[in-house]
Coordinates of C-alpha atoms in Angstrom, one line a residue:
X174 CA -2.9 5.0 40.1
X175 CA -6.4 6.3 39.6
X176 CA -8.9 5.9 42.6
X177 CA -11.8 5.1 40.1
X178 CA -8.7 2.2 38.6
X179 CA -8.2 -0.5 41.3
X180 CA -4.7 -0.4 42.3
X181 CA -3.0 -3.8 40.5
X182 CA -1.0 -6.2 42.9
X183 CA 2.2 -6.6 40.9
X184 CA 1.5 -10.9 41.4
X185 CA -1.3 -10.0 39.4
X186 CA -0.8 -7.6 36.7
X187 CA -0.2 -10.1 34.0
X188 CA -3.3 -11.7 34.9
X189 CA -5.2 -8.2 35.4
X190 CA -3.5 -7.0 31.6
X191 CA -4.5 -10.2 29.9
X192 CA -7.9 -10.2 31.0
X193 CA -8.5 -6.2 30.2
X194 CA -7.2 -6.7 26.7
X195 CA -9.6 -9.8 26.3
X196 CA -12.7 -8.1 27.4
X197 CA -11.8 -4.9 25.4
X198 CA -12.0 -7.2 22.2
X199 CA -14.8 -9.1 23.7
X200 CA -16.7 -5.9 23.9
X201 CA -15.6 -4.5 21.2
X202 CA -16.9 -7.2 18.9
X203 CA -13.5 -7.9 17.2
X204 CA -13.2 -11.1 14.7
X205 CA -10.7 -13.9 15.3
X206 CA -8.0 -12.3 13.2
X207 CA -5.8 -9.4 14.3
X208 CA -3.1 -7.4 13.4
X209 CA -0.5 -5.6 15.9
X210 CA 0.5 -2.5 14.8
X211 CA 4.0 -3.3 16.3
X212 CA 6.8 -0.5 17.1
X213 CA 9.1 -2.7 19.1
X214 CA 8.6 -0.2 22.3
X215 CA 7.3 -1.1 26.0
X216 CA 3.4 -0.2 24.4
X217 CA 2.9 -2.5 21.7
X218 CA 5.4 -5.1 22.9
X219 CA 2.9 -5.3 25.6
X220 CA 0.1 -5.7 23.6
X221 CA 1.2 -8.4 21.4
X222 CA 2.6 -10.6 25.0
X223 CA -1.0 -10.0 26.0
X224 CA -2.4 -11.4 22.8
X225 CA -0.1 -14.1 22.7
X226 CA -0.1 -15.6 25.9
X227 CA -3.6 -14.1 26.9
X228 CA -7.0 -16.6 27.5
X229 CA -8.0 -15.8 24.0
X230 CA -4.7 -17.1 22.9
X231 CA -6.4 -20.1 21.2
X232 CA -9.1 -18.4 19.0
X233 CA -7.2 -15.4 17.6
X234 CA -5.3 -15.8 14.6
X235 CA -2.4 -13.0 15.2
X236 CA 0.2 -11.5 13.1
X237 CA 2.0 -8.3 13.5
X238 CA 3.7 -5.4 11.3
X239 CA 6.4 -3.0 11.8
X240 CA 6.7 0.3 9.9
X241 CA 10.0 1.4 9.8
X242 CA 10.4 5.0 9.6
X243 CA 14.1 4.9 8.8
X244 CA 14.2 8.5 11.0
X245 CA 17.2 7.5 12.8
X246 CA 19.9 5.4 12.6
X247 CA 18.7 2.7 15.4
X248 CA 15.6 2.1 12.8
X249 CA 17.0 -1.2 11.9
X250 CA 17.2 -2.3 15.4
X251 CA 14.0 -1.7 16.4
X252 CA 12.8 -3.8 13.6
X253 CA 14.9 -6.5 14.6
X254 CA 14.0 -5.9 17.8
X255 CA 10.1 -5.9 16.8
X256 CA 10.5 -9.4 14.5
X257 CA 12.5 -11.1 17.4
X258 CA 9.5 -10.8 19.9
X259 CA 7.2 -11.7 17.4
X260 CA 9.1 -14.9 16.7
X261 CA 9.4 -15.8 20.6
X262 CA 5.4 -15.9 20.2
X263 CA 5.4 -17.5 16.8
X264 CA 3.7 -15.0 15.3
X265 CA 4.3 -13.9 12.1
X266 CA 5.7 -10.2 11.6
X267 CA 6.6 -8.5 8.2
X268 CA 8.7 -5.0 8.3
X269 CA 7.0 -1.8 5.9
X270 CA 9.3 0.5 5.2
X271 CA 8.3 3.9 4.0
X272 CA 9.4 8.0 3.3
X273 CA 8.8 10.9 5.4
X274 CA 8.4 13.7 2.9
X275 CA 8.8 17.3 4.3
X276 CA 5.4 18.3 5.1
X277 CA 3.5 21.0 7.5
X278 CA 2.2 18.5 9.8
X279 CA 5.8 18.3 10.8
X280 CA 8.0 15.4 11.0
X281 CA 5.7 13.4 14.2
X282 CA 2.6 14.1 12.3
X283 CA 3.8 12.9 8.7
X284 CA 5.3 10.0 10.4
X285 CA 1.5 9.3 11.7
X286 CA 0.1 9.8 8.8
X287 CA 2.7 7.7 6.6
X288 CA 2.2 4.7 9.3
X289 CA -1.6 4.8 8.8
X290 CA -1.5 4.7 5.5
X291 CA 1.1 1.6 5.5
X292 CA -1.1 -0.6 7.8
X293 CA -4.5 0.3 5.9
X294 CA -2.6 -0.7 2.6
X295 CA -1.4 -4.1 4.5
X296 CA -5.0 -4.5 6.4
X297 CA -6.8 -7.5 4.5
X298 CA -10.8 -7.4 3.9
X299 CA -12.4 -8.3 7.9
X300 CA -8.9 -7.6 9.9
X301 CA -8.6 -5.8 12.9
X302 CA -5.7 -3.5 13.1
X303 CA -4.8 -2.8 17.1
X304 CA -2.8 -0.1 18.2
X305 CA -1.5 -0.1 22.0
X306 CA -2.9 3.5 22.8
X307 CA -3.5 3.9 26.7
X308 CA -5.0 6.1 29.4
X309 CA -1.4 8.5 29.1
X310 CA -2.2 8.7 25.5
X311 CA -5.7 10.0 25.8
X312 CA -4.7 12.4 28.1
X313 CA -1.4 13.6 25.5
X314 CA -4.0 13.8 22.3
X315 CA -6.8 15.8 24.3
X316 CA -4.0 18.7 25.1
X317 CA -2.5 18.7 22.1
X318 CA -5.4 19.3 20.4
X319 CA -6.8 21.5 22.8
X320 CA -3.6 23.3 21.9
X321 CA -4.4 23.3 18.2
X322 CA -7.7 24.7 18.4
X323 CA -9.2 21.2 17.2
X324 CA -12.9 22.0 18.3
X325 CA -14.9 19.2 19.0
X326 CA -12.5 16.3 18.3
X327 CA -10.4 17.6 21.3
X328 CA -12.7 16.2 23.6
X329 CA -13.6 13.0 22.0
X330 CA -10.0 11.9 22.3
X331 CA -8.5 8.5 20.8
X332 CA -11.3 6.3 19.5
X333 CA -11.5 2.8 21.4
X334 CA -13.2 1.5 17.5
X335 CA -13.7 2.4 13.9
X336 CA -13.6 1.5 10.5
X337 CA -10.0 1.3 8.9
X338 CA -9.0 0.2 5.3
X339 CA -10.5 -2.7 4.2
X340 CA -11.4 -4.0 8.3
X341 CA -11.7 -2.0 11.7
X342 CA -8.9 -0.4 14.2
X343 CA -9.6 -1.2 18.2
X344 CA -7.4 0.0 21.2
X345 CA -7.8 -2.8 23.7
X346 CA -5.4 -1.2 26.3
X347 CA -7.3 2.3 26.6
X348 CA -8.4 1.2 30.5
X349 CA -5.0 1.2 31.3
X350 CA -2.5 3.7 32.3
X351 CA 1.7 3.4 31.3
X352 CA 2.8 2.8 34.5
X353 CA 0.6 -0.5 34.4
X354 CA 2.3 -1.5 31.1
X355 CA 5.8 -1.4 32.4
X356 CA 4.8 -3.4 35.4
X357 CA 3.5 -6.0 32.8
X358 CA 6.8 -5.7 30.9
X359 CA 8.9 -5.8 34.2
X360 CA 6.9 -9.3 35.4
X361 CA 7.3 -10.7 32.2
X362 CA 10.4 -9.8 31.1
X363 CA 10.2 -8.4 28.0
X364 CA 13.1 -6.0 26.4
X365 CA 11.6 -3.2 24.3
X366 CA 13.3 -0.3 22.5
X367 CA 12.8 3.7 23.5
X368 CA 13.0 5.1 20.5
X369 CA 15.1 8.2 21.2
X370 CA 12.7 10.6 19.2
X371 CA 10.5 10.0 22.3
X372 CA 13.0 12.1 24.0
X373 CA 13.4 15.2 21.8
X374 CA 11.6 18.2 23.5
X375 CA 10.7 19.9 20.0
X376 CA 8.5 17.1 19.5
X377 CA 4.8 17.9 20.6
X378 CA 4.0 14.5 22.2
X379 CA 7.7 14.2 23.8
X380 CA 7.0 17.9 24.9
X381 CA 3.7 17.1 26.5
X382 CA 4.7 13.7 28.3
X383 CA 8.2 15.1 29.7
X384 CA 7.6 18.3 30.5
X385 CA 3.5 18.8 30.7
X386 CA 2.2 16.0 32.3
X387 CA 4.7 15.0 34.7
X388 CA 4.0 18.4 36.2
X389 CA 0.1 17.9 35.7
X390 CA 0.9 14.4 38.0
X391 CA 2.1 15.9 40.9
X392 CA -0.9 18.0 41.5
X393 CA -3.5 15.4 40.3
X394 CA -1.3 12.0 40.4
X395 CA -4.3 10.2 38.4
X396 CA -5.0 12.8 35.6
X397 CA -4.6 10.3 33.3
X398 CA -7.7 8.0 34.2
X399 CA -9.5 11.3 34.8
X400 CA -9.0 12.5 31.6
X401 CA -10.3 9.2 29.9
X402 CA -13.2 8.9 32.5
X403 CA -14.1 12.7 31.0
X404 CA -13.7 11.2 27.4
X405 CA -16.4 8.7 28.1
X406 CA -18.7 10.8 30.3
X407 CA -18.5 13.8 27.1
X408 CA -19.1 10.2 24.6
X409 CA -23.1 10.8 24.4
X410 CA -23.2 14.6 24.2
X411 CA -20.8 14.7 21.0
X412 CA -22.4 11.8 20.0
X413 CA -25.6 13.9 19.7
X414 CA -23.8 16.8 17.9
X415 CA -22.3 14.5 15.6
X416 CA -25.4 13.5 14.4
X417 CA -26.5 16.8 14.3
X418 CA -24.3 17.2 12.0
X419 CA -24.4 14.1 10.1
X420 CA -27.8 14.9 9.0
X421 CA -27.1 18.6 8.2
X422 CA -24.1 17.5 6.1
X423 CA -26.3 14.8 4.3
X424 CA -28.6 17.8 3.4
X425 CA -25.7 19.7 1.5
X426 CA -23.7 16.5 -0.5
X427 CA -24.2 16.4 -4.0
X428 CA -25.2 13.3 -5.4
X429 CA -21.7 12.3 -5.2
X430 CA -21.2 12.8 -1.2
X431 CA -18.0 13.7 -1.9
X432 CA -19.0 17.0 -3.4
X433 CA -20.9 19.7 -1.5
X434 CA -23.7 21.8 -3.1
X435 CA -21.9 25.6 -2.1
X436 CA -25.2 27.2 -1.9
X437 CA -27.1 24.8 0.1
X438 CA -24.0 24.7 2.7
X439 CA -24.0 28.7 2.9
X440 CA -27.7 28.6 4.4
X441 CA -26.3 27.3 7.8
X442 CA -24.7 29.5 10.4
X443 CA -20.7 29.8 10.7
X444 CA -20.7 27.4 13.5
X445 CA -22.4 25.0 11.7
X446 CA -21.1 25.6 7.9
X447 CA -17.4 24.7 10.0
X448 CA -18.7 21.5 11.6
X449 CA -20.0 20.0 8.5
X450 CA -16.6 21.0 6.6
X451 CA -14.5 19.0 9.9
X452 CA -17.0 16.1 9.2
X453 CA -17.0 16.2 4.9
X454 CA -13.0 16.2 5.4
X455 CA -13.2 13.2 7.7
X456 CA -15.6 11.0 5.7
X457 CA -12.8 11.5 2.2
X458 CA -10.0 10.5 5.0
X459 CA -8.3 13.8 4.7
X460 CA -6.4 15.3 7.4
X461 CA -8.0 17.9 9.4
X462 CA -6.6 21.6 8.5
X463 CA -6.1 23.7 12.0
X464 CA -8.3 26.8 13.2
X465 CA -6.8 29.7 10.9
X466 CA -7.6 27.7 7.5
X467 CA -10.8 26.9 8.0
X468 CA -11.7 30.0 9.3
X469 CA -9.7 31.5 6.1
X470 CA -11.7 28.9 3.9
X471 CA -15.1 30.3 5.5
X472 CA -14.2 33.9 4.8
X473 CA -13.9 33.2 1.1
X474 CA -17.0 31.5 0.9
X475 CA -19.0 33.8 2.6
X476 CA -17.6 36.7 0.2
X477 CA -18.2 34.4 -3.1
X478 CA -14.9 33.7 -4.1
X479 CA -15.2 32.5 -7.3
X480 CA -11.7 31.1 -7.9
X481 CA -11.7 29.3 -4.4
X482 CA -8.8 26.9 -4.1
X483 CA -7.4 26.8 -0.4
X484 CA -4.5 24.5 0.1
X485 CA -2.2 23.1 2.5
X486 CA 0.8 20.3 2.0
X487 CA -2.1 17.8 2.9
X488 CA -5.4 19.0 1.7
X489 CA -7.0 21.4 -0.8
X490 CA -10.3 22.6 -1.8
X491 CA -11.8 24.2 -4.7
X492 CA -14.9 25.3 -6.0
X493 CA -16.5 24.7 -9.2
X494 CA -19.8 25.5 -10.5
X495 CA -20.9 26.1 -6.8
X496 CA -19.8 22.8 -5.9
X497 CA -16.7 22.6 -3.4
X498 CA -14.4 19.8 -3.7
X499 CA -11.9 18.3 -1.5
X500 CA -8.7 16.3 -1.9
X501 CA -5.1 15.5 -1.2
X502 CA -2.5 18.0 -2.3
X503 CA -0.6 16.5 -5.2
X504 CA 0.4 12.9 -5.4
X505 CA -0.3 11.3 -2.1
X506 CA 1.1 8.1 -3.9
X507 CA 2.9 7.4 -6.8
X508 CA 1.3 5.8 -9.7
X509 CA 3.1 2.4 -9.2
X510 CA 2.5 1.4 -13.0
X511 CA 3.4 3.1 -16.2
X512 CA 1.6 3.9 -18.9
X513 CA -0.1 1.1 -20.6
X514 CA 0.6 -2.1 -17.9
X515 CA -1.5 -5.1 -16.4
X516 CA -3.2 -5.0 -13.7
X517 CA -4.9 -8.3 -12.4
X518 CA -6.2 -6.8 -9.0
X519 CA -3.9 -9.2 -6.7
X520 CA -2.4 -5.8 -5.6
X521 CA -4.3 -2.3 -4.7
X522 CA -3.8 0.0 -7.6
X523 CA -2.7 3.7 -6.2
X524 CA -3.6 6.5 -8.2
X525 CA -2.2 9.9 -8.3
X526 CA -5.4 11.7 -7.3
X527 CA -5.3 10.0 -3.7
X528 CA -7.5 7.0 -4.0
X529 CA -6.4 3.8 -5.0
X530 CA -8.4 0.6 -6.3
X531 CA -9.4 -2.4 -5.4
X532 CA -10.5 -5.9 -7.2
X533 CA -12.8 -7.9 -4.8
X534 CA -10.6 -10.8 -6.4
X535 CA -7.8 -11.4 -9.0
X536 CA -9.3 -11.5 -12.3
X537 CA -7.6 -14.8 -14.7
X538 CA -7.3 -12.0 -17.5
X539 CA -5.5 -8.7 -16.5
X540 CA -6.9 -5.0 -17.3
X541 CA -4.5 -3.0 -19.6
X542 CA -4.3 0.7 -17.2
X543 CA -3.4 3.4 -19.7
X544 CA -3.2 7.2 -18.7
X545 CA -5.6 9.5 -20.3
X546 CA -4.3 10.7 -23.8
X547 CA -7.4 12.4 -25.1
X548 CA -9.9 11.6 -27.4
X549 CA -10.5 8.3 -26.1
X550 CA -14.1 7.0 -26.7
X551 CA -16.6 4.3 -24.8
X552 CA -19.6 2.2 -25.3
X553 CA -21.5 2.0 -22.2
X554 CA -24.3 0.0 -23.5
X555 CA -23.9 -2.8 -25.6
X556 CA -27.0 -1.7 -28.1
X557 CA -25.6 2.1 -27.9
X558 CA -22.9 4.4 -29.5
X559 CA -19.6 4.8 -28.4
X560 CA -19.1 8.4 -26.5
X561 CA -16.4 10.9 -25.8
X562 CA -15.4 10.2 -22.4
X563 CA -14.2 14.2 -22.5
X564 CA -18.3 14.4 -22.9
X565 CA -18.8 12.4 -20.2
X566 CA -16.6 14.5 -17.8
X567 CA -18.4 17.6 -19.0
X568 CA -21.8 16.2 -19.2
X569 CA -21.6 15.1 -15.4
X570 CA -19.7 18.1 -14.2
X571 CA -16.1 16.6 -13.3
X572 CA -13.6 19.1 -12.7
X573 CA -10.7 19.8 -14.4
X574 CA -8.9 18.4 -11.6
X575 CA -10.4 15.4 -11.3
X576 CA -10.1 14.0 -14.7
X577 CA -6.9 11.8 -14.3
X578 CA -8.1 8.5 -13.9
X579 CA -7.2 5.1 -15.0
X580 CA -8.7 4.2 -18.0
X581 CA -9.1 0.5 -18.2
X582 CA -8.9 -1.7 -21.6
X583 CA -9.3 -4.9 -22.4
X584 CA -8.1 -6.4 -25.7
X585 CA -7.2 -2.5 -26.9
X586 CA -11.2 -1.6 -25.9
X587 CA -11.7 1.1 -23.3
X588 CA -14.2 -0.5 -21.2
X589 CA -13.9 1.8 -17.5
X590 CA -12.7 5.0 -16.6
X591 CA -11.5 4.3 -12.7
X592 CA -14.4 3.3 -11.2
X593 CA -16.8 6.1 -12.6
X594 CA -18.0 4.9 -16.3
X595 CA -18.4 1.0 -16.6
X596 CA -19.4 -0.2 -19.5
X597 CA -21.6 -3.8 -20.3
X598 CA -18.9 -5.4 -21.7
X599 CA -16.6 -4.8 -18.7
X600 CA -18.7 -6.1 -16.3
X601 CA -19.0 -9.2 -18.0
X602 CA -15.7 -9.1 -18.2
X603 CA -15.3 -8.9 -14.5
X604 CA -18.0 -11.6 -14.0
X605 CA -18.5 -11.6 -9.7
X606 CA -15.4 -9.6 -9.3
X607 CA -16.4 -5.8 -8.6
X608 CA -13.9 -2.9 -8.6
X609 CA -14.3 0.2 -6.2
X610 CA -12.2 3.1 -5.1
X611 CA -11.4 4.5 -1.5
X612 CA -9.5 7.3 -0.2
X613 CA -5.8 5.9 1.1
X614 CA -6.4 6.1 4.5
X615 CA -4.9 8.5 7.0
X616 CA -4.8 8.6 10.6
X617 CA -6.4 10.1 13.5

């Protein structure tokens, strides 16, 4: 145990626990309606107990999910195991399942990135998803990516809060160290799963917490509670950078702030041009490339590379007419419909160009979504002539790359392209229901 964390009687862990996770939420401003990310192991099992039974037991409404990997052949049993301590609790639980495509992040990281993106689809409009991250976890993220050259982000570690899908994400156990978890678990009896994955020493994380910090602990037995004391003593500093570099950012993004102006970025020092590009990425909710492709993707814009497109298995970006552009490599999702189907909006609509759609509400008359085909004309205004929408995409500059969108008809009329072109007649059409678009999310 740290010094600066009071040493817990085991009488009173559960007690000490309950009330930690109720304050973090407390402070943390979280609504009355929360969602366990919920693995099945000693972490999250935890967390949901401590929701369950906790003292704000009667004003949260609680419900967990599981995302099952199906990595190993115990996957099955640590759903069951998840949805059985969920129903000792009465809370509802529902099992995700989901692919781990080969991918450069490696299996741990796509497995991240697949879970994120499973919860953010699941999250509904003013949720709170909460992840059981602790003080062992801080410590694990800051060395390994210290050990990735991450910059910055190394030292702001796991964020307590932030925006996620269509609510927020919170870590109410950050506070707390592992060895105060399993003393919760222990008191209360719970049976969790150890997922043997957590074991397997070519694993970065299984690496760090078998053979790194166990080492780190016997020199510096509360490194842990150090480490996240650090996090929140470096908090107002970064905090000042970042803003730095919000504002320098803002000063560079097209009219569409997805888009950066090349030229306008190229005025700014190395240093600089690298921050805004971590913080552009991060706002699209693209994954962070490591040290040598950025560096690579600076060298090509200082020499005017004119056929600029840089690419991992997660992220690319291109240039066109001085504008840089940044997305997903290839399909992030499938398109879930096929050419010409309904879509009423009860469902998120995936597209292939990593963003999917949202209806603010199910509409009593569903949208025909057709593929582009070419030639296909619109009528913006109802006293104006129908245009091109190939004219549209020239007129306003849209790449190449970004042209596949869902064009949206109603009674054979195209009346949207995505989210970009709406015309009069759609928006009556749509009455108080509004669409939009958003990046599917990822994880950090």
């Amino acid at each position: 145990m740290s010094a600066d964390r009071p040493t817990v009687d085991p009488n009173r862990v559960v007690q000490h626990v309950q009330a930690h996770v109720a304050s973090r939420l407390a402070m943390m401003g979280a609504a009355t309606s929360c969602v366990v990310a919920l693995s099945g192991g000693l972490d999250s099992s935890v967390l949901l107990h401590a929701l369950a039974r906790g003292p704000r037991r009667g004003e949260l409404g609680i419900r967990a999910i599981h995302v099952n990997h199906g990595l190993q052949a115990a996957a099955s049993e640590f759903a069951a195991r998840a949805e059985a301590l969920a129903s000792s609790l009465c809370v509802p639980c529902v099992v995700i399942q989901v692919n781990i495509p080969p991918s450069d992040q490696g299996v741990e990281g796509e497995a991240r990135i697949q879970r994120y993106r499973a919860l953010a689809a699941a999250l509904q409009p003013g949720e709170w998803l909460l992840t059981a991250h602790h003080d062992d976890d801080q410590a694990e993220t800051i060395l390994a990516r210290l050990a990735r050259a991450a910059g910055g982000s190394a030292l702001r570690g796991i964020a307590p809060v932030r925006s996620f899908g269509a609510g927020h994400l919170a870590r109410p156990l950050l506070g707390l160290g592992r060895a105060e978890l399993l003393a919760y678990a222990e008191t209360c009896g719970l049976q969790w799963c150890e997922d043997p994955m957590n074991r397997a020493l070519d694993l970065e994380r299984s690496f760090l917490r078998h053979q790194v910090l166990p080492l780190l602990q016997t020199r510096w037995p509360d490194y842990a509670a150090q480490a996240a004391r650090s996090v929140a003593l470096l908090q107002p500093s970064l905090a000042l950078a970042e803003q730095a570099t919000l504002r320098q950012l803002a000063s560079v993004q097209d009219a569409d702030p997805s888009v950066l102006n090349l030229d306008a970025l190229l005025q700014h020092g190395d240093a600089d041009v690298l921050a805004m590009v971590r913080m552009w990425l991060a706002q699209l909710g693209l994954e962070r490339p490591g040290a040598r492709w950025l560096a690579e993707l600076l060298r090509q814009l200082r020499e005017g590379a004119e056929a600029l497109h840089l690419v991992t298995q997660q992220v690319q970006v291109r240039q066109y007419r001085r504008r840089l552009f940044a997305s997903r490599t290839g399909p992030a999702e499938p398109r879930t419909l096929s050419d010409d189907q309904e879509w009423d909006g009860r469902e998120p609509l995936p597209w292939s160009d990593g963003r999917e759609y949202v209806l603010s509400a199910p509409l009593r008359e569903p949208l025909q979504v057709r593929f582009r085909r070419g030639g296909e004309r619109i009528r913006l205004s109802d006293q104006g002539r129908s245009q091109e929408v190939r004219d549209l995409f020239q007129r306003h500059g849209l790449p190449p790359w970004n042209r596949d969108l869902p064009f949206l008809f109603v009674a054979g009329n195209l009346l949207a392209v995505g989210d970009l072109w709406q015309s009069e007649a759609f928006r009556r059409h749509l009455g108080t229901v509004r669409l939009r678009s958003h990046p599917l999310e990822s994880m950090d």
